[in-house]
Short mmCIF file of N, CA and C in Angstrom, two decimals:
data_model
loop_
_atom_site.label_atom_id
_atom_site.label_comp_id
_atom_site.label_asym_id
_atom_site.label_seq_id
_atom_site.Cartn_x
_atom_site.Cartn_y
_atom_site.Cartn_z
N MET A 1 42.71 10.73 -70.75
CA MET A 1 42.85 10.37 -70.74
C MET A 1 43.08 8.65 -70.51
N ALA A 2 44.34 7.85 -70.72
CA ALA A 2 45.24 6.90 -70.47
C ALA A 2 45.19 6.56 -71.40
N LYS A 3 45.66 5.96 -72.07
CA LYS A 3 45.23 4.45 -73.35
C LYS A 3 45.57 3.41 -72.79
N THR A 4 44.69 3.08 -73.35
CA THR A 4 45.32 1.25 -72.71
C THR A 4 45.55 0.51 -73.96
N SER A 5 46.71 -0.87 -73.47
CA SER A 5 46.57 -1.38 -74.64
C SER A 5 45.48 -2.26 -74.97
N PRO A 6 45.50 -3.59 -76.11
CA PRO A 6 44.45 -4.05 -76.30
C PRO A 6 44.94 -5.15 -75.46
N VAL A 7 45.76 -6.29 -75.26
CA VAL A 7 45.78 -6.89 -73.63
C VAL A 7 45.22 -6.58 -72.63
N GLU A 8 45.48 -4.86 -72.07
CA GLU A 8 44.70 -4.73 -70.69
C GLU A 8 43.01 -4.68 -71.23
N PHE A 9 42.94 -4.42 -72.28
CA PHE A 9 41.27 -3.93 -72.44
C PHE A 9 40.75 -5.20 -73.05
N ILE A 10 40.96 -6.49 -73.24
CA ILE A 10 40.78 -7.55 -73.37
C ILE A 10 40.48 -8.60 -72.23
N GLN A 11 41.57 -7.74 -71.14
CA GLN A 11 41.45 -8.21 -69.72
C GLN A 11 40.15 -7.77 -68.94
N GLU A 12 40.49 -6.27 -69.00
CA GLU A 12 39.54 -5.85 -68.65
C GLU A 12 37.69 -6.11 -69.19
N VAL A 13 37.61 -6.45 -70.38
CA VAL A 13 36.11 -6.91 -71.15
C VAL A 13 35.86 -8.12 -70.29
N GLY A 14 36.75 -9.23 -70.46
CA GLY A 14 36.87 -10.45 -69.61
C GLY A 14 36.03 -10.32 -68.18
N ALA A 15 36.79 -8.97 -67.12
CA ALA A 15 36.42 -9.14 -66.07
C ALA A 15 35.09 -8.37 -66.19
N GLU A 16 34.17 -7.63 -66.91
CA GLU A 16 33.19 -6.84 -66.70
C GLU A 16 32.44 -8.10 -67.78
N THR A 17 32.63 -8.87 -68.11
CA THR A 17 31.61 -9.86 -68.95
C THR A 17 31.60 -11.27 -67.58
N SER A 18 32.37 -11.21 -66.75
CA SER A 18 32.09 -12.55 -65.13
C SER A 18 31.20 -11.35 -64.61
N LYS A 19 30.97 -10.08 -64.32
CA LYS A 19 29.65 -9.77 -63.44
C LYS A 19 28.55 -10.19 -63.85
N VAL A 20 28.31 -10.56 -65.35
CA VAL A 20 26.68 -9.81 -66.11
C VAL A 20 26.25 -11.74 -65.20
N VAL A 21 25.23 -11.08 -64.82
CA VAL A 21 24.34 -12.09 -64.24
C VAL A 21 23.31 -12.49 -65.46
N TRP A 22 23.43 -13.67 -65.78
CA TRP A 22 22.97 -14.30 -67.61
C TRP A 22 21.49 -15.40 -66.75
N PRO A 23 20.25 -14.78 -67.80
CA PRO A 23 19.36 -15.48 -66.34
C PRO A 23 20.08 -16.80 -67.23
N THR A 24 18.35 -18.19 -66.40
CA THR A 24 18.38 -19.35 -66.76
C THR A 24 17.82 -19.51 -67.95
N ARG A 25 17.70 -20.56 -68.41
CA ARG A 25 16.89 -21.34 -69.05
C ARG A 25 14.87 -20.94 -68.98
N ARG A 26 14.99 -21.55 -67.51
CA ARG A 26 13.33 -21.10 -66.81
C ARG A 26 13.28 -19.75 -67.18
N GLU A 27 13.94 -18.80 -66.95
CA GLU A 27 13.77 -17.29 -66.71
C GLU A 27 13.71 -16.30 -68.07
N THR A 28 14.25 -17.65 -69.05
CA THR A 28 14.11 -16.78 -70.68
C THR A 28 13.08 -16.95 -70.48
N THR A 29 12.48 -18.39 -70.50
CA THR A 29 11.24 -19.31 -71.26
C THR A 29 9.62 -17.92 -70.49
N ILE A 30 9.97 -18.34 -69.41
CA ILE A 30 8.55 -17.24 -68.54
C ILE A 30 8.52 -15.98 -69.53
N THR A 31 9.92 -14.89 -69.88
CA THR A 31 10.10 -14.19 -70.15
C THR A 31 9.17 -14.23 -71.62
N THR A 32 9.42 -14.96 -72.33
CA THR A 32 9.16 -15.29 -74.25
C THR A 32 8.00 -15.42 -73.52
N VAL A 33 7.15 -16.29 -72.51
CA VAL A 33 5.65 -16.95 -72.78
C VAL A 33 5.43 -15.54 -72.39
N MET A 34 5.58 -14.60 -71.58
CA MET A 34 4.83 -13.58 -71.12
C MET A 34 4.85 -12.68 -72.28
N VAL A 35 5.80 -12.20 -73.22
CA VAL A 35 5.98 -11.17 -73.98
C VAL A 35 4.82 -11.61 -75.01
N PHE A 36 5.44 -12.84 -75.35
CA PHE A 36 3.44 -13.87 -75.64
C PHE A 36 2.64 -12.79 -75.85
N VAL A 37 2.32 -13.14 -74.79
CA VAL A 37 0.62 -12.81 -73.48
C VAL A 37 0.41 -11.40 -74.52
N PHE A 38 1.18 -10.37 -73.10
CA PHE A 38 1.39 -9.10 -73.14
C PHE A 38 0.34 -9.05 -74.97
N VAL A 39 1.54 -9.05 -76.23
CA VAL A 39 0.99 -8.84 -77.42
C VAL A 39 0.03 -9.60 -77.82
N PHE A 40 -0.41 -10.42 -77.60
CA PHE A 40 -1.80 -11.02 -77.86
C PHE A 40 -2.65 -10.24 -77.04
N VAL A 41 -2.52 -9.70 -75.93
CA VAL A 41 -3.92 -8.59 -75.06
C VAL A 41 -3.53 -7.43 -75.65
N ALA A 42 -2.48 -6.89 -76.02
CA ALA A 42 -2.64 -5.47 -77.17
C ALA A 42 -3.42 -6.12 -78.18
N SER A 43 -3.18 -6.52 -79.07
CA SER A 43 -3.47 -6.86 -80.38
C SER A 43 -4.85 -7.34 -80.55
N VAL A 44 -5.67 -7.97 -78.89
CA VAL A 44 -6.71 -8.09 -79.01
C VAL A 44 -6.93 -7.04 -78.59
N PHE A 45 -6.79 -5.84 -77.70
CA PHE A 45 -7.01 -4.71 -76.95
C PHE A 45 -7.14 -3.05 -78.11
N PHE A 46 -6.72 -3.58 -78.87
CA PHE A 46 -6.51 -2.94 -80.07
C PHE A 46 -7.11 -2.78 -81.61
N PHE A 47 -6.85 -3.78 -81.82
CA PHE A 47 -8.72 -4.33 -82.32
C PHE A 47 -9.38 -3.56 -82.48
N PHE A 48 -9.89 -4.49 -80.54
CA PHE A 48 -11.27 -3.26 -80.49
C PHE A 48 -11.42 -2.26 -80.26
N ALA A 49 -10.83 -1.43 -80.05
CA ALA A 49 -10.42 -0.14 -79.78
C ALA A 49 -10.24 0.47 -81.81
N ASP A 50 -9.73 0.02 -82.67
CA ASP A 50 -10.29 0.55 -83.82
C ASP A 50 -11.00 0.54 -84.11
N MET A 51 -11.68 -1.26 -83.59
CA MET A 51 -13.59 -1.27 -84.19
C MET A 51 -14.37 -0.07 -83.35
N ILE A 52 -14.21 0.41 -82.54
CA ILE A 52 -15.14 0.85 -81.53
C ILE A 52 -14.63 2.56 -82.68
N LEU A 53 -13.99 3.29 -82.72
CA LEU A 53 -13.08 4.43 -83.38
C LEU A 53 -13.74 4.56 -84.42
N ARG A 54 -13.74 3.43 -85.39
CA ARG A 54 -13.98 3.37 -87.24
C ARG A 54 -15.64 3.63 -87.01
N THR A 55 -16.20 3.48 -85.68
CA THR A 55 -17.50 2.74 -85.89
C THR A 55 -18.29 4.62 -85.52
N VAL A 56 -17.59 4.90 -84.56
CA VAL A 56 -17.46 6.60 -84.43
C VAL A 56 -17.40 7.03 -85.36
N VAL A 57 -16.51 6.99 -86.41
CA VAL A 57 -16.18 7.89 -87.47
C VAL A 57 -16.78 8.00 -88.00
N THR A 58 -17.40 7.03 -88.06
CA THR A 58 -18.55 6.18 -89.56
C THR A 58 -19.59 6.87 -89.06
N LEU A 59 -20.42 6.67 -87.91
CA LEU A 59 -21.47 7.75 -87.30
C LEU A 59 -21.09 9.07 -87.47
N ILE A 60 -20.22 9.89 -87.46
CA ILE A 60 -19.94 11.20 -87.37
C ILE A 60 -19.53 12.00 -88.54
N LEU A 61 -19.05 11.30 -89.21
CA LEU A 61 -19.01 12.19 -91.14
C LEU A 61 -20.11 11.39 -91.56
N GLY A 62 -20.61 9.71 -91.29
CA GLY A 62 -21.33 9.70 -92.08
C GLY A 62 -21.38 8.64 -94.04
N ILE A 63 -20.32 8.60 -93.61
CA ILE A 63 -19.61 7.41 -94.49
C ILE A 63 -20.39 6.62 -94.57
N GLY A 64 -20.62 5.71 -96.03
CA GLY A 64 -20.85 4.45 -96.22
C GLY A 64 -22.77 4.70 -96.14
N GLN A 65 -23.66 5.84 -96.33
CA GLN A 65 -25.28 5.63 -96.11
C GLN A 65 -25.37 5.74 -97.38
#
């Protein structure tokens, strides 16, 4: 593999960076809101799943009677 000089490396990095498609502010905002919504939905789901499993395990093991 051929060695690359530091100047060449910087030029190649600049060329690759210019190919990146950066998201707009609107896309970033929508994606952030979607993440918060899905985190909320997942937390509600796991809260109720935990409650149900705790009740089932308590009934099976007879804990707290």
